[in-house]
Every structure is written in C-alpha cells, then in structure tokens.
Amino acid sequence: MKVLLFVTLLAQAVLPSLAHYTFPNLLIGTAPLVTGDWQYVRKTVNALTGAPLADPTSVLFRCYETNTAAQTSTYTVNAGELIGFKSNVPIDHPGYMSIYMAKAVPSANNEAAGSGNVWFKVAQWSPYYSGATPIFPTQGQQTFQFRVPACLPNGEYLVRIEHIALHAAATFGGAQYYLACGQIKVANGGSGTPSPLVSIPGVYTGYEPGILT
C-alpha cells in the first residue's frame, strides 16, 4: 500500500513537468538533419525543467539564457533553405508559434547580439477556427520549419522560436512563453532589407488581446 501511494505521488509530481518543453535542436533541410542537443541552440535556463517564462518584459525574454552564446556553435545555411527547430517533446498546449530572426552584431556567439530594434518575424503558425473554437496547428507537433528568406543578406543571425501557451492566460501573467535562440550564418543571400523591426524584449507587454485571453 505504501509502495502504491509513493508511485501515485511520484506520478503526480512528474505529470506537470511533462507538459513543459524546450527547443534544443535545429532542423536543417527537407529530410531534415537534426542537430545535437544545444549544439547550435543556446542552452536555455529551463533545459532541465522545461519551465516557461512568464514575464515578456524580462531580459530573459530574448533567448531565455544567460552566458551560453560563446559555447554554442554557429551553423551555416543557404538563403532560401528550409530550417527550423525540434522540441524535446510534442507541444501539448494551445498557443501561438512564431519565429524571429535578427542580424547578429558583432557575431552570433556574442551575448550582445539581438540587442535593440533588430528582430523581424519570418514565420508564424496562426489558429484556424471550428465554429467559434480556435484550433492551433502546432498543438501536438514537435517540428517547426520555415524557409530562410532568399533575399536575406549574408551574415550571422540569431533565429528565435517562440511559443505562447494560452491554457492559463485568462489573467495577466498566465500566458507561458517557451523560447530558444539558434545561431546561424547565412550564405548565398541577397540584398533585401528586413522589416518591420522590433525589440525583444519590448515586442509585448503581456496585456495584448490574444495573449491576455
């Protein structure tokens, strides 16, 4: 009986963490190649727990890491190539998924990269509706890919995945943010000028309709 009770309590302790997730891998190409855990993605502070960030104004909202840039490698991709992220477990929360990029100055493996009004959105997965019910296409999925814009100039970039889980977003601070930044170098690019540009943190306050549901 004591053993059964212990197993039950242990299961209850583990279940909440199973709902959490991280994005430790880049995906490269159509096959795709899955890179090693945290090899080209900055290791996030929730790497072991999967716990989300709750404050979109925190400095951690940029890449959800502290001082891991220098130990993270930078992957070279071609403009127009299919790349993305893989989560450690399928995403089981409803919510918005977006991917941003930023020209990395002075380099992708420098903590200063991504500072200021330099981020631009390159992909998003928006909900569709069944009657009045929103259906989020990323729920239950584990891989999220997009094409690097063919017109993007050569150079080093941060590529940032962001999932905003809405299951507890009825009150301010209830939305959960799951984030990670990969480090890439774009080759064979063009001469485009990405826009509009936003600052991260700074892009949200947490009071936006849709984030505060």
Short mmCIF file of C-alpha atoms in Angstrom, two decimals:
data_model
loop_
_atom_site.label_atom_id
_atom_site.label_comp_id
_atom_site.label_asym_id
_atom_site.label_seq_id
_atom_site.Cartn_x
_atom_site.Cartn_y
_atom_site.Cartn_z
CA MET A 1 0.00 0.00 0.00
CA LYS A 2 2.84 2.38 0.87
CA VAL A 3 4.56 1.49 -2.39
CA LEU A 4 1.38 2.21 -4.37
CA LEU A 5 0.95 5.56 -2.60
CA PHE A 6 4.58 6.50 -3.34
CA VAL A 7 4.19 5.63 -7.03
CA THR A 8 0.98 7.67 -7.23
CA LEU A 9 2.57 10.72 -5.62
CA LEU A 10 5.62 10.39 -7.86
CA ALA A 11 3.43 10.26 -10.96
CA GLN A 12 1.56 13.34 -9.82
CA ALA A 13 4.85 15.18 -9.32
CA VAL A 14 6.14 14.23 -12.77
CA LEU A 15 2.99 14.91 -14.79
CA PRO A 16 3.14 18.74 -14.65
CA SER A 17 6.70 18.73 -15.97
CA LEU A 18 5.67 16.54 -18.90
CA ALA A 19 3.51 19.40 -20.13
CA HIS A 20 6.60 21.61 -20.44
CA TYR A 21 9.06 21.63 -23.31
CA THR A 22 12.27 23.05 -24.73
CA PHE A 23 13.71 23.51 -28.22
CA PRO A 24 17.24 22.04 -28.09
CA ASN A 25 17.68 21.14 -31.77
CA LEU A 26 17.92 22.92 -35.10
CA LEU A 27 16.42 21.22 -38.15
CA ILE A 28 18.27 21.64 -41.44
CA GLY A 29 16.91 20.80 -44.89
CA THR A 30 13.91 18.87 -46.13
CA ALA A 31 14.94 15.45 -44.70
CA PRO A 32 15.70 17.07 -42.16
CA LEU A 33 19.04 16.85 -40.37
CA VAL A 34 18.51 17.12 -36.60
CA THR A 35 21.48 18.76 -34.87
CA GLY A 36 22.69 17.71 -31.43
CA ASP A 37 21.01 18.99 -28.29
CA TRP A 38 22.15 22.56 -27.58
CA GLN A 39 24.86 22.32 -30.23
CA TYR A 40 23.61 25.22 -32.34
CA VAL A 41 20.86 26.41 -29.97
CA ARG A 42 21.80 28.42 -26.88
CA LYS A 43 21.11 26.26 -23.84
CA THR A 44 18.11 27.77 -22.09
CA VAL A 45 17.73 28.18 -18.34
CA ASN A 46 14.85 25.69 -18.42
CA ALA A 47 16.89 22.98 -20.16
CA LEU A 48 16.36 20.54 -17.29
CA THR A 49 12.89 21.55 -16.10
CA GLY A 50 11.13 22.83 -19.23
CA ALA A 51 9.59 25.56 -17.09
CA PRO A 52 8.23 28.50 -19.10
CA LEU A 53 8.96 32.20 -18.76
CA ALA A 54 6.01 34.29 -17.55
CA ASP A 55 7.26 37.86 -17.99
CA PRO A 56 7.61 39.13 -21.60
CA THR A 57 9.39 42.26 -20.37
CA SER A 58 12.23 40.31 -18.73
CA VAL A 59 15.68 40.46 -20.31
CA LEU A 60 15.44 36.65 -20.43
CA PHE A 61 12.63 37.01 -22.97
CA ARG A 62 15.18 37.45 -25.74
CA CYS A 63 16.67 33.96 -25.73
CA TYR A 64 15.86 32.59 -22.25
CA GLU A 65 19.54 32.02 -21.47
CA THR A 66 22.46 33.61 -19.68
CA ASN A 67 26.02 33.43 -20.97
CA THR A 68 25.68 30.38 -23.24
CA ALA A 69 26.32 32.17 -26.56
CA ALA A 70 30.08 31.61 -26.61
CA GLN A 71 29.77 27.86 -26.02
CA THR A 72 27.19 27.48 -28.81
CA SER A 73 28.30 26.73 -32.38
CA THR A 74 27.03 28.58 -35.46
CA TYR A 75 25.56 26.59 -38.36
CA THR A 76 25.99 27.79 -41.97
CA VAL A 77 22.83 27.66 -44.12
CA ASN A 78 21.94 28.99 -47.54
CA ALA A 79 19.39 31.72 -48.06
CA GLY A 80 16.18 30.03 -49.18
CA GLU A 81 16.99 26.83 -47.28
CA LEU A 82 14.46 25.07 -45.07
CA ILE A 83 15.43 25.20 -41.39
CA GLY A 84 13.64 25.12 -38.05
CA PHE A 85 13.50 23.75 -34.52
CA LYS A 86 12.55 20.49 -32.85
CA SER A 87 11.05 20.40 -29.36
CA ASN A 88 12.13 17.76 -26.88
CA VAL A 89 8.53 16.52 -26.59
CA PRO A 90 5.41 17.29 -28.64
CA ILE A 91 3.79 20.59 -27.70
CA ASP A 92 0.59 19.86 -25.80
CA HIS A 93 -0.53 23.43 -25.04
CA PRO A 94 -2.65 25.57 -27.39
CA GLY A 95 -0.99 28.79 -28.41
CA TYR A 96 0.75 30.99 -30.95
CA MET A 97 4.02 29.97 -32.59
CA SER A 98 6.37 32.49 -34.23
CA ILE A 99 9.95 32.56 -35.44
CA TYR A 100 12.03 35.73 -35.49
CA MET A 101 15.49 36.47 -36.81
CA ALA A 102 17.99 39.21 -36.04
CA LYS A 103 21.27 40.21 -37.68
CA ALA A 104 23.89 39.24 -35.11
CA VAL A 105 26.19 42.10 -34.19
CA PRO A 106 29.06 41.65 -33.50
CA SER A 107 28.55 37.89 -34.02
CA ALA A 108 26.02 35.14 -33.32
CA ASN A 109 28.07 33.75 -30.43
CA ASN A 110 28.18 37.07 -28.61
CA GLU A 111 25.70 37.86 -25.81
CA ALA A 112 25.26 41.38 -27.21
CA ALA A 113 23.67 40.03 -30.40
CA GLY A 114 19.94 40.70 -30.59
CA SER A 115 20.09 43.96 -28.65
CA GLY A 116 17.84 46.78 -29.78
CA ASN A 117 15.32 47.16 -32.58
CA VAL A 118 16.74 44.40 -34.80
CA TRP A 119 14.27 41.48 -34.81
CA PHE A 120 11.98 40.60 -37.72
CA LYS A 121 9.37 37.86 -37.98
CA VAL A 122 9.98 35.19 -40.62
CA ALA A 123 7.26 32.63 -39.78
CA GLN A 124 4.11 32.19 -37.75
CA TRP A 125 1.52 29.48 -37.20
CA SER A 126 -1.87 31.12 -36.74
CA PRO A 127 -5.01 29.40 -35.44
CA TYR A 128 -7.92 28.48 -37.63
CA TYR A 129 -11.47 28.15 -36.36
CA SER A 130 -14.01 25.38 -36.00
CA GLY A 131 -17.10 27.45 -35.36
CA ALA A 132 -16.04 29.77 -32.56
CA THR A 133 -13.29 27.44 -31.31
CA PRO A 134 -9.69 28.28 -32.24
CA ILE A 135 -7.60 25.34 -33.44
CA PHE A 136 -3.85 25.79 -33.01
CA PRO A 137 -1.93 23.81 -35.68
CA THR A 138 1.23 23.46 -33.57
CA GLN A 139 -0.52 21.60 -30.75
CA GLY A 140 0.69 18.00 -30.71
CA GLN A 141 3.56 18.78 -33.09
CA GLN A 142 7.31 18.54 -32.47
CA THR A 143 8.96 20.03 -35.58
CA PHE A 144 8.61 23.59 -36.86
CA GLN A 145 10.28 24.65 -40.10
CA PHE A 146 10.43 27.68 -42.36
CA ARG A 147 12.50 28.91 -45.28
CA VAL A 148 15.23 31.41 -44.69
CA PRO A 149 14.22 34.38 -46.90
CA ALA A 150 16.07 34.11 -50.22
CA CYS A 151 16.68 37.87 -50.23
CA LEU A 152 18.30 37.90 -46.79
CA PRO A 153 21.83 39.37 -46.86
CA ASN A 154 24.79 37.19 -45.97
CA GLY A 155 25.99 37.21 -42.40
CA GLU A 156 25.44 35.79 -38.94
CA TYR A 157 21.97 35.78 -37.40
CA LEU A 158 20.07 34.70 -34.35
CA VAL A 159 16.94 32.70 -35.12
CA ARG A 160 14.44 32.63 -32.28
CA ILE A 161 11.46 30.33 -31.78
CA GLU A 162 8.63 31.49 -29.52
CA HIS A 163 5.57 29.56 -28.40
CA ILE A 164 2.98 31.39 -26.29
CA ALA A 165 0.90 28.83 -24.40
CA LEU A 166 -2.58 30.15 -23.61
CA HIS A 167 -4.16 27.47 -21.43
CA ALA A 168 -3.78 29.65 -18.30
CA ALA A 169 -3.93 33.07 -19.95
CA ALA A 170 -7.29 34.25 -18.57
CA THR A 171 -5.43 36.54 -16.14
CA PHE A 172 -2.38 38.75 -16.59
CA GLY A 173 0.81 36.75 -16.21
CA GLY A 174 -0.92 33.48 -17.05
CA ALA A 175 0.46 33.14 -20.58
CA GLN A 176 3.52 30.89 -20.72
CA TYR A 177 6.43 31.65 -23.05
CA TYR A 178 8.63 28.86 -24.38
CA LEU A 179 11.69 30.21 -26.19
CA ALA A 180 15.08 29.42 -27.69
CA CYS A 181 17.65 31.03 -30.00
CA GLY A 182 19.71 29.25 -32.62
CA GLN A 183 22.90 30.64 -34.12
CA ILE A 184 23.28 30.55 -37.90
CA LYS A 185 25.37 32.05 -40.68
CA VAL A 186 23.54 32.80 -43.95
CA ALA A 187 25.41 32.27 -47.22
CA ASN A 188 24.42 32.87 -50.86
CA GLY A 189 21.99 35.54 -49.78
CA GLY A 190 20.50 38.61 -51.42
CA SER A 191 20.24 42.31 -50.82
CA GLY A 192 16.91 42.60 -49.04
CA THR A 193 16.16 44.83 -46.08
CA PRO A 194 14.14 43.03 -43.40
CA SER A 195 11.21 44.97 -41.92
CA PRO A 196 9.40 45.79 -39.73
CA LEU A 197 11.90 45.55 -36.91
CA VAL A 198 11.04 45.10 -33.24
CA SER A 199 12.92 44.92 -29.96
CA ILE A 200 12.92 41.74 -27.86
CA PRO A 201 12.08 42.26 -25.04
CA GLY A 202 9.74 45.08 -25.95
CA VAL A 203 7.56 43.43 -28.56
CA TYR A 204 4.87 42.51 -25.95
CA THR A 205 3.64 43.86 -22.63
CA GLY A 206 1.52 40.83 -21.77
CA TYR A 207 -1.72 42.83 -21.98
CA GLU A 208 -2.23 42.32 -25.72
CA PRO A 209 -5.58 40.83 -26.80
CA GLY A 210 -4.89 37.21 -27.62
CA ILE A 211 -2.11 36.93 -25.04
CA LEU A 212 -4.45 38.02 -22.26
CA THR A 213 -7.48 35.91 -23.13
#
